[in-house]
Amino acid sequence: MSSMFNAFKALHQENLLLLPNVWNPESARRFQEKGFPAVATSSAAVAASLGYEDGEGMPFDDYLFMVRRIMAVLRIPMSVDIEMGYGHSPEAIYANISRLLEAGVAGINLEDSTVGSKGRVLQEATAFAATVEHLRNRLAAAGAALFLNVRSDTYLLNVANKETETEQRLQLYETAGADGIFLPCIMEEGAIAAAVSQTNLPLNVMCMPGLPALGILEKLGVKRVSMGPFLYNKVYDTIGELSEAITTEGSFDSLFI
């Protein structure tokens, strides 16, 4: 078993893991210097930093290059958001995962929605669970250690009967071999507590306006909270504000305050 995998998995067992999402080596290095025990990529942020649209608009080879560059500066575990897997079959997704394993990553996120001509929609639950099971079996056969965090987009898409749909999917994905469950856009305390009670897997939520404070999330039983692309967005909003201040003030003083 990989020592990075073991360390990363252990971070989901006790206290709430605050997981920063990075987009390049420098952002990862800064979080490492601040003492964060692990990082994860935001696929949306990496894509934007390279001039691509989210939703697998970024070629996987470009993504892999950035992952390798980030791994080169890290001494802590990293998980990679691989969106829908960058493949149209479980075999193709596993081939991509194999390349990430070679790069040394400790985990991945894989989402159960897909983006097509009609926008983002949920995949059929049992079919997606079969993909998860295929990946878990292939990893086991290869003796590979990887934290498989399954993202369910029931709340992100605000689907009909999302509470019932979420419970069914959590049970399917746990049975299929997921190591963790990610529910972006779940925010109401009762819904979070219900999701925690419906699975034995560690629950991951994402920062959103109105998300309960970290202490409350921990009391509710959440084990991991991600920053998503929002830190990246804030950094680049600040660049815009600073550049505007330079032109408005006619000096570079704002860069040195």
mmCIF file of C-alpha atoms in Angstrom:
data_model
loop_
_atom_site.group_PDB
_atom_site.id
_atom_site.type_symbol
_atom_site.label_atom_id
_atom_site.label_comp_id
_atom_site.label_asym_id
_atom_site.label_seq_id
_atom_site.Cartn_x
_atom_site.Cartn_y
_atom_site.Cartn_z
ATOM 1 C CA MET A 1 0.000 0.000 0.000
ATOM 2 C CA SER A 2 1.179 3.496 -0.839
ATOM 3 C CA SER A 3 2.278 5.545 2.173
ATOM 4 C CA MET A 4 0.629 8.622 0.621
ATOM 5 C CA PHE A 5 -2.629 6.699 0.212
ATOM 6 C CA ASN A 6 -2.506 5.484 3.815
ATOM 7 C CA ALA A 7 -1.836 9.003 5.081
ATOM 8 C CA PHE A 8 -4.632 10.444 2.944
ATOM 9 C CA LYS A 9 -7.160 7.798 3.966
ATOM 10 C CA ALA A 10 -6.321 8.325 7.631
ATOM 11 C CA LEU A 11 -7.133 12.037 7.281
ATOM 12 C CA HIS A 12 -10.783 11.059 6.678
ATOM 13 C CA GLN A 13 -11.115 9.056 9.887
ATOM 14 C CA GLU A 14 -10.998 11.534 12.764
ATOM 15 C CA ASN A 15 -11.217 15.331 12.540
ATOM 16 C CA LEU A 16 -12.703 17.336 9.681
ATOM 17 C CA LEU A 17 -10.249 17.526 6.767
ATOM 18 C CA LEU A 18 -10.108 21.004 5.239
ATOM 19 C CA LEU A 19 -8.878 20.252 1.744
ATOM 20 C CA PRO A 20 -7.627 23.174 -0.371
ATOM 21 C CA ASN A 21 -8.066 22.920 -4.135
ATOM 22 C CA VAL A 22 -5.025 23.878 -6.183
ATOM 23 C CA TRP A 23 -4.427 24.663 -9.827
ATOM 24 C CA ASN A 24 -0.648 24.819 -10.301
ATOM 25 C CA PRO A 25 2.574 23.977 -8.450
ATOM 26 C CA GLU A 26 2.853 27.344 -6.736
ATOM 27 C CA SER A 27 -0.652 27.229 -5.256
ATOM 28 C CA ALA A 28 0.059 23.691 -3.998
ATOM 29 C CA ARG A 29 3.413 24.722 -2.525
ATOM 30 C CA ARG A 30 1.831 27.636 -0.644
ATOM 31 C CA PHE A 31 -0.741 25.376 1.025
ATOM 32 C CA GLN A 32 1.938 22.850 1.898
ATOM 33 C CA GLU A 33 3.986 25.622 3.519
ATOM 34 C CA LYS A 34 0.938 26.634 5.574
ATOM 35 C CA GLY A 35 0.768 23.158 7.061
ATOM 36 C CA PHE A 36 -2.199 21.670 5.223
ATOM 37 C CA PRO A 37 -1.862 17.865 5.381
ATOM 38 C CA ALA A 38 -3.132 17.260 1.835
ATOM 39 C CA VAL A 39 -4.337 19.080 -1.283
ATOM 40 C CA ALA A 40 -6.607 18.334 -4.219
ATOM 41 C CA THR A 41 -6.906 19.743 -7.688
ATOM 42 C CA SER A 42 -9.928 21.672 -8.866
ATOM 43 C CA SER A 43 -10.429 20.582 -12.457
ATOM 44 C CA ALA A 44 -12.349 23.797 -13.148
ATOM 45 C CA ALA A 45 -9.482 25.914 -11.809
ATOM 46 C CA VAL A 46 -6.776 23.967 -13.661
ATOM 47 C CA ALA A 47 -8.792 24.187 -16.867
ATOM 48 C CA ALA A 48 -9.344 27.932 -16.466
ATOM 49 C CA SER A 49 -5.665 28.500 -15.715
ATOM 50 C CA LEU A 50 -4.829 26.824 -19.036
ATOM 51 C CA GLY A 51 -7.543 28.622 -21.003
ATOM 52 C CA TYR A 52 -10.047 25.758 -21.224
ATOM 53 C CA GLU A 53 -13.700 25.387 -20.270
ATOM 54 C CA ASP A 54 -14.766 23.183 -17.362
ATOM 55 C CA GLY A 55 -16.529 19.900 -18.125
ATOM 56 C CA GLU A 56 -13.562 18.069 -19.667
ATOM 57 C CA GLY A 57 -12.820 20.884 -22.108
ATOM 58 C CA MET A 58 -9.174 20.438 -21.079
ATOM 59 C CA PRO A 59 -7.290 17.602 -22.813
ATOM 60 C CA PHE A 60 -6.286 14.914 -20.337
ATOM 61 C CA ASP A 61 -2.658 15.095 -21.448
ATOM 62 C CA ASP A 62 -2.576 18.775 -20.490
ATOM 63 C CA TYR A 63 -4.126 17.945 -17.140
ATOM 64 C CA LEU A 64 -1.636 15.145 -16.557
ATOM 65 C CA PHE A 65 1.251 17.506 -17.282
ATOM 66 C CA MET A 66 -0.026 19.890 -14.596
ATOM 67 C CA VAL A 67 -0.581 17.038 -12.131
ATOM 68 C CA ARG A 68 3.004 15.885 -12.623
ATOM 69 C CA ARG A 69 4.349 19.400 -12.126
ATOM 70 C CA ILE A 70 2.313 19.796 -8.927
ATOM 71 C CA MET A 71 3.442 16.421 -7.604
ATOM 72 C CA ALA A 72 7.059 17.478 -8.175
ATOM 73 C CA VAL A 73 6.785 20.122 -5.420
ATOM 74 C CA LEU A 74 4.678 18.154 -2.917
ATOM 75 C CA ARG A 75 5.608 16.073 0.092
ATOM 76 C CA ILE A 76 1.948 15.611 1.088
ATOM 77 C CA PRO A 77 -0.844 13.565 -0.533
ATOM 78 C CA MET A 78 -2.830 14.927 -3.467
ATOM 79 C CA SER A 79 -6.205 13.906 -4.866
ATOM 80 C CA VAL A 80 -7.110 14.686 -8.483
ATOM 81 C CA ASP A 81 -10.555 15.694 -9.698
ATOM 82 C CA ILE A 82 -10.967 13.721 -12.933
ATOM 83 C CA GLU A 83 -14.539 14.912 -13.571
ATOM 84 C CA MET A 84 -16.310 12.157 -15.565
ATOM 85 C CA GLY A 85 -13.085 10.206 -16.037
ATOM 86 C CA TYR A 86 -12.004 11.604 -19.407
ATOM 87 C CA GLY A 87 -13.131 8.361 -21.047
ATOM 88 C CA HIS A 88 -16.267 6.850 -22.564
ATOM 89 C CA SER A 89 -15.848 3.411 -21.017
ATOM 90 C CA PRO A 90 -14.692 2.021 -17.672
ATOM 91 C CA GLU A 91 -11.585 0.682 -19.416
ATOM 92 C CA ALA A 92 -10.693 4.122 -20.781
ATOM 93 C CA ILE A 93 -11.256 5.729 -17.381
ATOM 94 C CA TYR A 94 -9.040 3.130 -15.718
ATOM 95 C CA ALA A 95 -6.301 3.794 -18.274
ATOM 96 C CA ASN A 96 -6.320 7.443 -17.211
ATOM 97 C CA ILE A 97 -6.323 6.484 -13.542
ATOM 98 C CA SER A 98 -3.293 4.271 -14.161
ATOM 99 C CA ARG A 99 -1.378 7.279 -15.473
ATOM 100 C CA LEU A 100 -2.324 9.253 -12.382
ATOM 101 C CA LEU A 101 -1.148 6.401 -10.159
ATOM 102 C CA GLU A 102 2.199 6.465 -11.963
ATOM 103 C CA ALA A 103 2.385 10.185 -11.152
ATOM 104 C CA GLY A 104 1.954 9.360 -7.454
ATOM 105 C CA VAL A 105 -1.511 10.700 -6.644
ATOM 106 C CA ALA A 106 -3.259 9.391 -3.524
ATOM 107 C CA GLY A 107 -6.866 9.764 -4.639
ATOM 108 C CA ILE A 108 -9.340 10.861 -7.271
ATOM 109 C CA ASN A 109 -12.813 12.357 -7.529
ATOM 110 C CA LEU A 110 -15.185 10.826 -10.077
ATOM 111 C CA GLU A 111 -18.603 12.376 -10.670
ATOM 112 C CA ASP A 112 -21.896 10.685 -11.505
ATOM 113 C CA SER A 113 -23.170 13.354 -13.873
ATOM 114 C CA THR A 114 -22.237 13.880 -17.492
ATOM 115 C CA VAL A 115 -22.144 16.905 -19.786
ATOM 116 C CA GLY A 116 -23.775 16.686 -23.203
ATOM 117 C CA SER A 117 -25.814 18.670 -25.690
ATOM 118 C CA LYS A 118 -28.585 19.110 -23.097
ATOM 119 C CA GLY A 119 -26.198 20.298 -20.407
ATOM 120 C CA ARG A 120 -25.243 18.414 -17.249
ATOM 121 C CA VAL A 121 -27.450 15.468 -16.253
ATOM 122 C CA LEU A 122 -27.127 12.556 -13.837
ATOM 123 C CA GLN A 123 -25.943 9.228 -15.170
ATOM 124 C CA GLU A 124 -28.177 6.259 -14.458
ATOM 125 C CA ALA A 125 -27.271 5.202 -10.930
ATOM 126 C CA THR A 126 -26.764 1.453 -11.369
ATOM 127 C CA ALA A 127 -24.710 1.939 -14.529
ATOM 128 C CA PHE A 128 -22.445 4.427 -12.795
ATOM 129 C CA ALA A 129 -22.137 2.140 -9.780
ATOM 130 C CA ALA A 130 -21.032 -0.619 -12.152
ATOM 131 C CA THR A 131 -18.277 1.685 -13.411
ATOM 132 C CA VAL A 132 -17.152 2.328 -9.840
ATOM 133 C CA GLU A 133 -17.128 -1.403 -9.139
ATOM 134 C CA HIS A 134 -15.098 -2.053 -12.313
ATOM 135 C CA LEU A 135 -12.534 0.534 -11.269
ATOM 136 C CA ARG A 136 -12.311 -0.855 -7.738
ATOM 137 C CA ASN A 137 -11.812 -4.380 -9.049
ATOM 138 C CA ARG A 138 -9.132 -3.269 -11.492
ATOM 139 C CA LEU A 139 -7.305 -1.377 -8.752
ATOM 140 C CA ALA A 140 -7.483 -4.375 -6.446
ATOM 141 C CA ALA A 141 -6.214 -6.721 -9.159
ATOM 142 C CA ALA A 142 -3.276 -4.389 -9.776
ATOM 143 C CA GLY A 143 -2.538 -4.059 -6.063
ATOM 144 C CA ALA A 144 -2.955 -0.295 -6.453
ATOM 145 C CA ALA A 145 -3.860 1.984 -3.545
ATOM 146 C CA LEU A 146 -6.126 4.891 -4.487
ATOM 147 C CA PHE A 147 -8.779 6.779 -2.503
ATOM 148 C CA LEU A 148 -11.849 6.713 -4.751
ATOM 149 C CA ASN A 149 -14.063 9.655 -3.811
ATOM 150 C CA VAL A 150 -17.358 9.464 -5.683
ATOM 151 C CA ARG A 151 -19.109 12.755 -6.370
ATOM 152 C CA SER A 152 -22.875 12.636 -6.623
ATOM 153 C CA ASP A 153 -24.484 15.672 -8.221
ATOM 154 C CA THR A 154 -28.002 15.281 -6.887
ATOM 155 C CA TYR A 155 -27.770 18.545 -4.948
ATOM 156 C CA LEU A 156 -25.639 20.365 -7.503
ATOM 157 C CA LEU A 157 -28.336 19.693 -10.120
ATOM 158 C CA ASN A 158 -31.188 20.045 -7.607
ATOM 159 C CA VAL A 159 -32.862 16.962 -9.056
ATOM 160 C CA ALA A 160 -36.409 15.932 -8.205
ATOM 161 C CA ASN A 161 -36.701 13.997 -4.927
ATOM 162 C CA LYS A 162 -33.026 14.654 -4.310
ATOM 163 C CA GLU A 163 -33.094 13.351 -0.737
ATOM 164 C CA THR A 164 -34.369 9.918 -1.796
ATOM 165 C CA GLU A 165 -32.200 9.876 -4.913
ATOM 166 C CA THR A 166 -29.137 10.738 -2.827
ATOM 167 C CA GLU A 167 -29.801 7.976 -0.296
ATOM 168 C CA GLN A 168 -30.168 5.372 -3.055
ATOM 169 C CA ARG A 169 -26.964 6.507 -4.751
ATOM 170 C CA LEU A 170 -24.959 6.588 -1.527
ATOM 171 C CA GLN A 171 -25.884 2.970 -0.836
ATOM 172 C CA LEU A 172 -25.092 1.880 -4.392
ATOM 173 C CA TYR A 173 -21.716 3.622 -4.452
ATOM 174 C CA GLU A 174 -20.692 2.309 -1.046
ATOM 175 C CA THR A 175 -21.512 -1.238 -2.137
ATOM 176 C CA ALA A 176 -19.601 -0.692 -5.400
ATOM 177 C CA GLY A 177 -16.386 0.091 -3.526
ATOM 178 C CA ALA A 178 -16.157 3.858 -3.114
ATOM 179 C CA ASP A 179 -13.892 5.135 -0.321
ATOM 180 C CA GLY A 180 -15.727 8.430 0.143
ATOM 181 C CA ILE A 181 -18.807 10.355 -0.972
ATOM 182 C CA PHE A 182 -18.795 13.951 -2.210
ATOM 183 C CA LEU A 183 -22.051 15.958 -2.294
ATOM 184 C CA PRO A 184 -21.343 19.428 -3.687
ATOM 185 C CA CYS A 185 -24.016 22.069 -3.018
ATOM 186 C CA ILE A 186 -25.567 20.289 -0.037
ATOM 187 C CA MET A 187 -25.849 23.009 2.623
ATOM 188 C CA GLU A 188 -28.838 22.537 4.937
ATOM 189 C CA GLU A 189 -27.849 21.026 8.281
ATOM 190 C CA GLY A 190 -30.662 18.486 8.313
ATOM 191 C CA ALA A 191 -29.812 17.258 4.819
ATOM 192 C CA ILE A 192 -26.118 16.963 5.727
ATOM 193 C CA ALA A 193 -26.904 15.017 8.906
ATOM 194 C CA ALA A 194 -29.206 12.697 6.934
ATOM 195 C CA ALA A 195 -26.521 12.017 4.319
ATOM 196 C CA VAL A 196 -23.960 11.254 7.033
ATOM 197 C CA SER A 197 -26.377 8.731 8.576
ATOM 198 C CA GLN A 198 -27.051 7.013 5.242
ATOM 199 C CA THR A 199 -23.510 5.794 4.567
ATOM 200 C CA ASN A 200 -20.537 4.409 6.425
ATOM 201 C CA LEU A 201 -18.244 6.323 4.072
ATOM 202 C CA PRO A 202 -16.733 9.707 4.971
ATOM 203 C CA LEU A 203 -18.838 12.549 3.604
ATOM 204 C CA ASN A 204 -17.223 15.393 1.656
ATOM 205 C CA VAL A 205 -18.977 18.748 1.132
ATOM 206 C CA MET A 206 -17.880 21.871 -0.737
ATOM 207 C CA CYS A 207 -17.655 25.481 0.358
ATOM 208 C CA MET A 208 -20.637 27.530 -0.777
ATOM 209 C CA PRO A 209 -22.234 30.789 0.353
ATOM 210 C CA GLY A 210 -24.290 29.841 3.393
ATOM 211 C CA LEU A 211 -22.513 26.561 4.140
ATOM 212 C CA PRO A 212 -22.433 25.957 7.914
ATOM 213 C CA ALA A 213 -19.197 26.853 9.702
ATOM 214 C CA LEU A 214 -16.452 24.248 9.939
ATOM 215 C CA GLY A 215 -17.190 23.500 13.582
ATOM 216 C CA ILE A 216 -20.838 22.783 12.814
ATOM 217 C CA LEU A 217 -19.915 20.576 9.858
ATOM 218 C CA GLU A 218 -17.628 18.573 12.102
ATOM 219 C CA LYS A 219 -20.391 18.117 14.701
ATOM 220 C CA LEU A 220 -22.720 16.941 11.921
ATOM 221 C CA GLY A 221 -20.228 14.212 11.059
ATOM 222 C CA VAL A 222 -18.747 15.626 7.841
ATOM 223 C CA LYS A 223 -15.191 14.352 7.342
ATOM 224 C CA ARG A 224 -13.950 16.492 4.438
ATOM 225 C CA VAL A 225 -14.707 19.940 3.061
ATOM 226 C CA SER A 226 -13.287 21.210 -0.212
ATOM 227 C CA MET A 227 -12.731 24.767 -1.439
ATOM 228 C CA GLY A 228 -13.669 23.980 -5.051
ATOM 229 C CA PRO A 229 -12.745 26.622 -7.639
ATOM 230 C CA PHE A 230 -13.709 29.495 -5.348
ATOM 231 C CA LEU A 231 -10.248 30.263 -4.012
ATOM 232 C CA TYR A 232 -8.911 30.371 -7.575
ATOM 233 C CA ASN A 233 -11.752 32.719 -8.539
ATOM 234 C CA LYS A 234 -11.009 34.983 -5.565
ATOM 235 C CA VAL A 235 -7.293 35.156 -6.397
ATOM 236 C CA TYR A 236 -8.005 36.261 -9.939
ATOM 237 C CA ASP A 237 -10.710 38.704 -8.825
ATOM 238 C CA THR A 238 -7.999 40.253 -6.643
ATOM 239 C CA ILE A 239 -5.684 40.544 -9.642
ATOM 240 C CA GLY A 240 -8.397 42.500 -11.412
ATOM 241 C CA GLU A 241 -8.923 44.764 -8.411
ATOM 242 C CA LEU A 242 -5.194 45.452 -8.071
ATOM 243 C CA SER A 243 -4.748 46.234 -11.743
ATOM 244 C CA GLU A 244 -7.670 48.647 -11.577
ATOM 245 C CA ALA A 245 -6.170 50.315 -8.499
ATOM 246 C CA ILE A 246 -2.854 50.817 -10.316
ATOM 247 C CA THR A 247 -4.507 52.623 -13.210
ATOM 248 C CA THR A 248 -6.918 54.591 -11.000
ATOM 249 C CA GLU A 249 -4.269 55.723 -8.517
ATOM 250 C CA GLY A 250 -1.554 56.181 -11.101
ATOM 251 C CA SER A 251 0.960 54.278 -8.964
ATOM 252 C CA PHE A 252 2.014 50.794 -7.902
ATOM 253 C CA ASP A 253 1.434 51.488 -4.205
ATOM 254 C CA SER A 254 -1.474 49.022 -4.020
ATOM 255 C CA LEU A 255 0.920 46.161 -4.819
ATOM 256 C CA PHE A 256 2.994 46.849 -1.724
ATOM 257 C CA ILE A 257 0.378 47.598 0.938
#
